[in-house]
Amino acid sequence: MFPRVKRVRHVGGHRLELSFADGTTRELDFRQRIAGRGGVFRPLEDVEFFKQVQVDPEAGTIVWPNGVDFCPDVLYSLATDRPIRVLEPA
Protein backbone atom coordinates (compact mmCIF):
# COMPACT_ATOMS: atom_id res chain seq x y z
CA MET A 1 0.00 0.00 0.00
CA PHE A 2 1.36 3.40 -1.03
CA PRO A 3 1.20 6.62 1.04
CA ARG A 4 -2.10 8.46 1.06
CA VAL A 5 -2.97 11.96 -0.20
CA LYS A 6 -2.66 14.61 2.51
CA ARG A 7 -3.18 17.79 0.47
CA VAL A 8 -4.55 18.81 -2.90
CA ARG A 9 -4.27 22.13 -4.70
CA HIS A 10 -5.82 23.11 -8.02
CA VAL A 11 -3.08 24.63 -10.22
CA GLY A 12 -5.07 25.36 -13.38
CA GLY A 13 -7.27 23.63 -15.91
CA HIS A 14 -7.49 19.96 -14.96
CA ARG A 15 -4.15 19.93 -13.15
CA LEU A 16 -3.82 19.24 -9.44
CA GLU A 17 -0.85 19.29 -7.13
CA LEU A 18 -1.03 16.31 -4.79
CA SER A 19 0.99 15.96 -1.59
CA PHE A 20 1.32 12.52 -0.05
CA ALA A 21 1.96 11.36 3.51
CA ASP A 22 5.60 10.52 2.71
CA GLY A 23 6.32 14.10 1.58
CA THR A 24 6.09 13.42 -2.16
CA THR A 25 4.46 16.32 -4.01
CA ARG A 26 3.65 16.14 -7.72
CA GLU A 27 1.45 17.87 -10.26
CA LEU A 28 -0.85 15.61 -12.27
CA ASP A 29 -3.05 16.44 -15.26
CA PHE A 30 -6.42 14.69 -15.05
CA ARG A 31 -7.81 15.89 -18.40
CA GLN A 32 -7.33 12.58 -20.22
CA ARG A 33 -8.67 10.62 -17.24
CA ILE A 34 -12.03 12.43 -17.25
CA ALA A 35 -12.64 13.88 -20.75
CA GLY A 36 -15.20 11.97 -22.77
CA ARG A 37 -15.86 9.34 -20.12
CA GLY A 38 -19.37 10.62 -19.43
CA GLY A 39 -21.45 9.47 -16.48
CA VAL A 40 -20.19 10.65 -13.11
CA PHE A 41 -17.06 12.08 -14.77
CA ARG A 42 -19.02 14.53 -16.97
CA PRO A 43 -19.29 17.25 -14.27
CA LEU A 44 -15.51 17.15 -13.79
CA GLU A 45 -15.02 18.33 -17.37
CA ASP A 46 -16.22 21.76 -16.15
CA VAL A 47 -13.15 23.37 -14.58
CA GLU A 48 -15.27 25.24 -12.01
CA PHE A 49 -16.65 21.92 -10.74
CA PHE A 50 -13.24 20.25 -11.01
CA LYS A 51 -11.79 22.93 -8.72
CA GLN A 52 -14.10 21.74 -5.91
CA VAL A 53 -11.79 18.77 -5.27
CA GLN A 54 -11.00 17.97 -1.64
CA VAL A 55 -9.02 15.39 0.30
CA ASP A 56 -11.06 12.64 1.95
CA PRO A 57 -8.97 12.12 5.11
CA GLU A 58 -10.50 8.72 5.86
CA ALA A 59 -9.78 7.28 2.41
CA GLY A 60 -6.59 9.28 1.89
CA THR A 61 -7.57 10.28 -1.61
CA ILE A 62 -9.19 13.10 -3.57
CA VAL A 63 -12.94 13.40 -3.98
CA TRP A 64 -15.46 15.72 -5.64
CA PRO A 65 -18.95 16.76 -4.43
CA ASN A 66 -20.64 14.19 -6.72
CA GLY A 67 -18.72 11.34 -5.06
CA VAL A 68 -16.10 10.75 -7.77
CA ASP A 69 -12.75 9.70 -6.35
CA PHE A 70 -9.56 8.06 -7.54
CA CYS A 71 -7.73 5.15 -5.98
CA PRO A 72 -4.93 6.61 -3.83
CA ASP A 73 -2.54 3.84 -4.89
CA VAL A 74 -3.09 4.75 -8.54
CA LEU A 75 -2.51 8.43 -7.77
CA TYR A 76 0.77 7.67 -6.00
CA SER A 77 1.86 5.38 -8.82
CA LEU A 78 1.16 8.13 -11.35
CA ALA A 79 3.00 10.70 -9.24
CA THR A 80 6.11 8.57 -8.73
CA ASP A 81 6.16 6.27 -11.79
CA ARG A 82 6.28 3.33 -9.38
CA PRO A 83 4.25 0.31 -10.46
CA ILE A 84 1.46 -0.91 -8.22
CA ARG A 85 2.52 -4.14 -6.55
CA VAL A 86 0.26 -7.06 -7.31
CA LEU A 87 0.01 -9.49 -4.42
CA GLU A 88 0.35 -13.10 -5.39
CA PRO A 89 -2.16 -15.56 -3.93
CA ALA A 90 -0.74 -17.63 -1.09
mmCIF file with all atom_site columns, N, CA and C in Angstrom, residues 51-90:
data_model
loop_
_atom_site.group_PDB
_atom_site.id
_atom_site.type_symbol
_atom_site.label_atom_id
_atom_site.label_alt_id
_atom_site.label_comp_id
_atom_site.label_asym_id
_atom_site.label_entity_id
_atom_site.label_seq_id
_atom_site.pdbx_PDB_ins_code
_atom_site.Cartn_x
_atom_site.Cartn_y
_atom_site.Cartn_z
_atom_site.occupancy
_atom_site.B_iso_or_equiv
_atom_site.pdbx_formal_charge
_atom_site.auth_seq_id
_atom_site.auth_comp_id
_atom_site.auth_asym_id
_atom_site.auth_atom_id
_atom_site.pdbx_PDB_model_num
ATOM 1   N N  . LYS A 1 51 ? -12.510 22.204  -9.764  1.00 0.00 ? 51 LYS A N  1
ATOM 2   C CA . LYS A 1 51 ? -11.795 22.932  -8.721  1.00 0.00 ? 51 LYS A CA 1
ATOM 3   C C  . LYS A 1 51 ? -12.345 22.660  -7.320  1.00 0.00 ? 51 LYS A C  1
ATOM 4   N N  . GLN A 1 52 ? -13.490 22.026  -7.211  1.00 0.00 ? 52 GLN A N  1
ATOM 5   C CA . GLN A 1 52 ? -14.098 21.739  -5.911  1.00 0.00 ? 52 GLN A CA 1
ATOM 6   C C  . GLN A 1 52 ? -13.510 20.490  -5.248  1.00 0.00 ? 52 GLN A C  1
ATOM 7   N N  . VAL A 1 53 ? -12.443 19.964  -5.794  1.00 0.00 ? 53 VAL A N  1
ATOM 8   C CA . VAL A 1 53 ? -11.789 18.774  -5.266  1.00 0.00 ? 53 VAL A CA 1
ATOM 9   C C  . VAL A 1 53 ? -11.346 18.998  -3.820  1.00 0.00 ? 53 VAL A C  1
ATOM 10  N N  . GLN A 1 54 ? -11.429 17.938  -3.031  1.00 0.00 ? 54 GLN A N  1
ATOM 11  C CA . GLN A 1 54 ? -10.996 17.972  -1.639  1.00 0.00 ? 54 GLN A CA 1
ATOM 12  C C  . GLN A 1 54 ? -10.314 16.648  -1.308  1.00 0.00 ? 54 GLN A C  1
ATOM 13  N N  . VAL A 1 55 ? -9.606  16.631  -0.202  1.00 0.00 ? 55 VAL A N  1
ATOM 14  C CA . VAL A 1 55 ? -9.025  15.387  0.297   1.00 0.00 ? 55 VAL A CA 1
ATOM 15  C C  . VAL A 1 55 ? -10.036 14.727  1.224   1.00 0.00 ? 55 VAL A C  1
ATOM 16  N N  . ASP A 1 56 ? -10.271 13.442  1.018   1.00 0.00 ? 56 ASP A N  1
ATOM 17  C CA . ASP A 1 56 ? -11.056 12.645  1.954   1.00 0.00 ? 56 ASP A CA 1
ATOM 18  C C  . ASP A 1 56 ? -10.054 12.054  2.936   1.00 0.00 ? 56 ASP A C  1
ATOM 19  N N  . PRO A 1 57 ? -10.005 12.573  4.175   1.00 0.00 ? 57 PRO A N  1
ATOM 20  C CA . PRO A 1 57 ? -8.973  12.122  5.110   1.00 0.00 ? 57 PRO A CA 1
ATOM 21  C C  . PRO A 1 57 ? -9.113  10.658  5.524   1.00 0.00 ? 57 PRO A C  1
ATOM 22  N N  . GLU A 1 58 ? -10.313 10.131  5.494   1.00 0.00 ? 58 GLU A N  1
ATOM 23  C CA . GLU A 1 58 ? -10.503 8.721   5.861   1.00 0.00 ? 58 GLU A CA 1
ATOM 24  C C  . GLU A 1 58 ? -9.961  7.789   4.785   1.00 0.00 ? 58 GLU A C  1
ATOM 25  N N  . ALA A 1 59 ? -10.227 8.124   3.523   1.00 0.00 ? 59 ALA A N  1
ATOM 26  C CA . ALA A 1 59 ? -9.779  7.280   2.414   1.00 0.00 ? 59 ALA A CA 1
ATOM 27  C C  . ALA A 1 59 ? -8.370  7.641   1.951   1.00 0.00 ? 59 ALA A C  1
ATOM 28  N N  . GLY A 1 60 ? -7.914  8.842   2.304   1.00 0.00 ? 60 GLY A N  1
ATOM 29  C CA . GLY A 1 60 ? -6.586  9.276   1.891   1.00 0.00 ? 60 GLY A CA 1
ATOM 30  C C  . GLY A 1 60 ? -6.477  9.516   0.405   1.00 0.00 ? 60 GLY A C  1
ATOM 31  N N  . THR A 1 61 ? -7.567  10.021  -0.175  1.00 0.00 ? 61 THR A N  1
ATOM 32  C CA . THR A 1 61 ? -7.566  10.285  -1.607  1.00 0.00 ? 61 THR A CA 1
ATOM 33  C C  . THR A 1 61 ? -8.312  11.572  -1.892  1.00 0.00 ? 61 THR A C  1
ATOM 34  N N  . ILE A 1 62 ? -8.466  11.903  -3.173  1.00 0.00 ? 62 ILE A N  1
ATOM 35  C CA . ILE A 1 62 ? -9.195  13.097  -3.573  1.00 0.00 ? 62 ILE A CA 1
ATOM 36  C C  . ILE A 1 62 ? -10.608 12.706  -3.969  1.00 0.00 ? 62 ILE A C  1
ATOM 37  N N  . VAL A 1 63 ? -11.531 13.657  -3.721  1.00 0.00 ? 63 VAL A N  1
ATOM 38  C CA . VAL A 1 63 ? -12.936 13.396  -3.985  1.00 0.00 ? 63 VAL A CA 1
ATOM 39  C C  . VAL A 1 63 ? -13.625 14.701  -4.392  1.00 0.00 ? 63 VAL A C  1
ATOM 40  N N  . TRP A 1 64 ? -14.667 14.577  -5.199  1.00 0.00 ? 64 TRP A N  1
ATOM 41  C CA . TRP A 1 64 ? -15.465 15.717  -5.639  1.00 0.00 ? 64 TRP A CA 1
ATOM 42  C C  . TRP A 1 64 ? -16.861 15.626  -5.036  1.00 0.00 ? 64 TRP A C  1
ATOM 43  N N  . PRO A 1 65 ? -17.622 16.739  -5.060  1.00 0.00 ? 65 PRO A N  1
ATOM 44  C CA . PRO A 1 65 ? -18.954 16.755  -4.434  1.00 0.00 ? 65 PRO A CA 1
ATOM 45  C C  . PRO A 1 65 ? -19.929 15.700  -4.959  1.00 0.00 ? 65 PRO A C  1
ATOM 46  N N  . ASN A 1 66 ? -19.729 15.218  -6.175  1.00 0.00 ? 66 ASN A N  1
ATOM 47  C CA . ASN A 1 66 ? -20.635 14.195  -6.720  1.00 0.00 ? 66 ASN A CA 1
ATOM 48  C C  . ASN A 1 66 ? -20.195 12.779  -6.366  1.00 0.00 ? 66 ASN A C  1
ATOM 49  N N  . GLY A 1 67 ? -19.152 12.646  -5.527  1.00 0.00 ? 67 GLY A N  1
ATOM 50  C CA . GLY A 1 67 ? -18.717 11.336  -5.064  1.00 0.00 ? 67 GLY A CA 1
ATOM 51  C C  . GLY A 1 67 ? -17.600 10.692  -5.868  1.00 0.00 ? 67 GLY A C  1
ATOM 52  N N  . VAL A 1 68 ? -17.189 11.309  -6.968  1.00 0.00 ? 68 VAL A N  1
ATOM 53  C CA . VAL A 1 68 ? -16.096 10.747  -7.770  1.00 0.00 ? 68 VAL A CA 1
ATOM 54  C C  . VAL A 1 68 ? -14.807 10.820  -6.962  1.00 0.00 ? 68 VAL A C  1
ATOM 55  N N  . ASP A 1 69 ? -14.060 9.721   -6.983  1.00 0.00 ? 69 ASP A N  1
ATOM 56  C CA . ASP A 1 69 ? -12.748 9.698   -6.353  1.00 0.00 ? 69 ASP A CA 1
ATOM 57  C C  . ASP A 1 69 ? -11.813 8.845   -7.201  1.00 0.00 ? 69 ASP A C  1
ATOM 58  N N  . PHE A 1 70 ? -10.553 8.881   -6.860  1.00 0.00 ? 70 PHE A N  1
ATOM 59  C CA . PHE A 1 70 ? -9.556  8.064   -7.544  1.00 0.00 ? 70 PHE A CA 1
ATOM 60  C C  . PHE A 1 70 ? -8.837  7.229   -6.497  1.00 0.00 ? 70 PHE A C  1
ATOM 61  N N  . CYS A 1 71 ? -8.457  6.034   -6.877  1.00 0.00 ? 71 CYS A N  1
ATOM 62  C CA . CYS A 1 71 ? -7.734  5.145   -5.975  1.00 0.00 ? 71 CYS A CA 1
ATOM 63  C C  . CYS A 1 71 ? -6.423  5.829   -5.562  1.00 0.00 ? 71 CYS A C  1
ATOM 64  N N  . PRO A 1 72 ? -6.158  5.945   -4.255  1.00 0.00 ? 72 PRO A N  1
ATOM 65  C CA . PRO A 1 72 ? -4.931  6.612   -3.834  1.00 0.00 ? 72 PRO A CA 1
ATOM 66  C C  . PRO A 1 72 ? -3.662  5.884   -4.273  1.00 0.00 ? 72 PRO A C  1
ATOM 67  N N  . ASP A 1 73 ? -3.718  4.569   -4.404  1.00 0.00 ? 73 ASP A N  1
ATOM 68  C CA . ASP A 1 73 ? -2.542  3.836   -4.887  1.00 0.00 ? 73 ASP A CA 1
ATOM 69  C C  . ASP A 1 73 ? -2.234  4.200   -6.336  1.00 0.00 ? 73 ASP A C  1
ATOM 70  N N  . VAL A 1 74 ? -3.274  4.350   -7.143  1.00 0.00 ? 74 VAL A N  1
ATOM 71  C CA . VAL A 1 74 ? -3.089  4.747   -8.536  1.00 0.00 ? 74 VAL A CA 1
ATOM 72  C C  . VAL A 1 74 ? -2.512  6.159   -8.605  1.00 0.00 ? 74 VAL A C  1
ATOM 73  N N  . LEU A 1 75 ? -3.025  7.064   -7.772  1.00 0.00 ? 75 LEU A N  1
ATOM 74  C CA . LEU A 1 75 ? -2.513  8.430   -7.772  1.00 0.00 ? 75 LEU A CA 1
ATOM 75  C C  . LEU A 1 75 ? -1.028  8.455   -7.415  1.00 0.00 ? 75 LEU A C  1
ATOM 76  N N  . TYR A 1 76 ? -0.637  7.697   -6.403  1.00 0.00 ? 76 TYR A N  1
ATOM 77  C CA . TYR A 1 76 ? 0.770   7.671   -6.001  1.00 0.00 ? 76 TYR A CA 1
ATOM 78  C C  . TYR A 1 76 ? 1.629   7.049   -7.099  1.00 0.00 ? 76 TYR A C  1
ATOM 79  N N  . SER A 1 77 ? 1.130   6.009   -7.718  1.00 0.00 ? 77 SER A N  1
ATOM 80  C CA . SER A 1 77 ? 1.856   5.379   -8.816  1.00 0.00 ? 77 SER A CA 1
ATOM 81  C C  . SER A 1 77 ? 2.076   6.364   -9.962  1.00 0.00 ? 77 SER A C  1
ATOM 82  N N  . LEU A 1 78 ? 1.043   7.127   -10.297 1.00 0.00 ? 78 LEU A N  1
ATOM 83  C CA . LEU A 1 78 ? 1.164   8.130   -11.355 1.00 0.00 ? 78 LEU A CA 1
ATOM 84  C C  . LEU A 1 78 ? 2.153   9.220   -10.970 1.00 0.00 ? 78 LEU A C  1
ATOM 85  N N  . ALA A 1 79 ? 2.138   9.611   -9.708  1.00 0.00 ? 79 ALA A N  1
ATOM 86  C CA . ALA A 1 79 ? 3.002   10.696  -9.240  1.00 0.00 ? 79 ALA A CA 1
ATOM 87  C C  . ALA A 1 79 ? 4.462   10.289  -9.162  1.00 0.00 ? 79 ALA A C  1
ATOM 88  N N  . THR A 1 80 ? 4.730   9.017   -8.956  1.00 0.00 ? 80 THR A N  1
ATOM 89  C CA . THR A 1 80 ? 6.107   8.572   -8.732  1.00 0.00 ? 80 THR A CA 1
ATOM 90  C C  . THR A 1 80 ? 6.650   7.642   -9.808  1.00 0.00 ? 80 THR A C  1
ATOM 91  N N  . ASP A 1 81 ? 5.797   7.246   -10.757 1.00 0.00 ? 81 ASP A N  1
ATOM 92  C CA . ASP A 1 81 ? 6.161   6.266   -11.790 1.00 0.00 ? 81 ASP A CA 1
ATOM 93  C C  . ASP A 1 81 ? 6.543   4.915   -11.189 1.00 0.00 ? 81 ASP A C  1
ATOM 94  N N  . ARG A 1 82 ? 6.056   4.639   -9.995  1.00 0.00 ? 82 ARG A N  1
ATOM 95  C CA . ARG A 1 82 ? 6.282   3.328   -9.379  1.00 0.00 ? 82 ARG A CA 1
ATOM 96  C C  . ARG A 1 82 ? 5.104   2.429   -9.700  1.00 0.00 ? 82 ARG A C  1
ATOM 97  N N  . PRO A 1 83 ? 5.362   1.213   -10.146 1.00 0.00 ? 83 PRO A N  1
ATOM 98  C CA . PRO A 1 83 ? 4.249   0.305   -10.455 1.00 0.00 ? 83 PRO A CA 1
ATOM 99  C C  . PRO A 1 83 ? 3.529   -0.128  -9.185  1.00 0.00 ? 83 PRO A C  1
ATOM 100 N N  . ILE A 1 84 ? 2.253   -0.395  -9.331  1.00 0.00 ? 84 ILE A N  1
ATOM 101 C CA . ILE A 1 84 ? 1.464   -0.908  -8.216  1.00 0.00 ? 84 ILE A CA 1
ATOM 102 C C  . ILE A 1 84 ? 1.802   -2.381  -8.046  1.00 0.00 ? 84 ILE A C  1
ATOM 103 N N  . ARG A 1 85 ? 2.172   -2.746  -6.850  1.00 0.00 ? 85 ARG A N  1
ATOM 104 C CA . ARG A 1 85 ? 2.520   -4.142  -6.553  1.00 0.00 ? 85 ARG A CA 1
ATOM 105 C C  . ARG A 1 85 ? 1.263   -4.992  -6.581  1.00 0.00 ? 85 ARG A C  1
ATOM 106 N N  . VAL A 1 86 ? 1.356   -6.111  -7.258  1.00 0.00 ? 86 VAL A N  1
ATOM 107 C CA . VAL A 1 86 ? 0.256   -7.060  -7.306  1.00 0.00 ? 86 VAL A CA 1
ATOM 108 C C  . VAL A 1 86 ? 0.623   -8.191  -6.351  1.00 0.00 ? 86 VAL A C  1
ATOM 109 N N  . LEU A 1 87 ? -0.240  -8.428  -5.388  1.00 0.00 ? 87 LEU A N  1
ATOM 110 C CA . LEU A 1 87 ? 0.013   -9.488  -4.420  1.00 0.00 ? 87 LEU A CA 1
ATOM 111 C C  . LEU A 1 87 ? -0.324  -10.839 -5.036  1.00 0.00 ? 87 LEU A C  1
ATOM 112 N N  . GLU A 1 88 ? 0.563   -11.749 -4.894  1.00 0.00 ? 88 GLU A N  1
ATOM 113 C CA . GLU A 1 88 ? 0.351   -13.104 -5.394  1.00 0.00 ? 88 GLU A CA 1
ATOM 114 C C  . GLU A 1 88 ? -0.469  -13.894 -4.391  1.00 0.00 ? 88 GLU A C  1
ATOM 115 N N  . PRO A 1 89 ? -1.384  -14.735 -4.868  1.00 0.00 ? 89 PRO A N  1
ATOM 116 C CA . PRO A 1 89 ? -2.158  -15.562 -3.926  1.00 0.00 ? 89 PRO A CA 1
ATOM 117 C C  . PRO A 1 89 ? -1.230  -16.512 -3.182  1.00 0.00 ? 89 PRO A C  1
ATOM 118 N N  . ALA A 1 90 ? -1.579  -16.753 -1.929  1.00 0.00 ? 90 ALA A N  1
ATOM 119 C CA . ALA A 1 90 ? -0.737  -17.631 -1.086  1.00 0.00 ? 90 ALA A CA 1
ATOM 120 C C  . ALA A 1 90 ? -0.884  -19.088 -1.464  1.00 0.00 ? 90 ALA A C  1
#
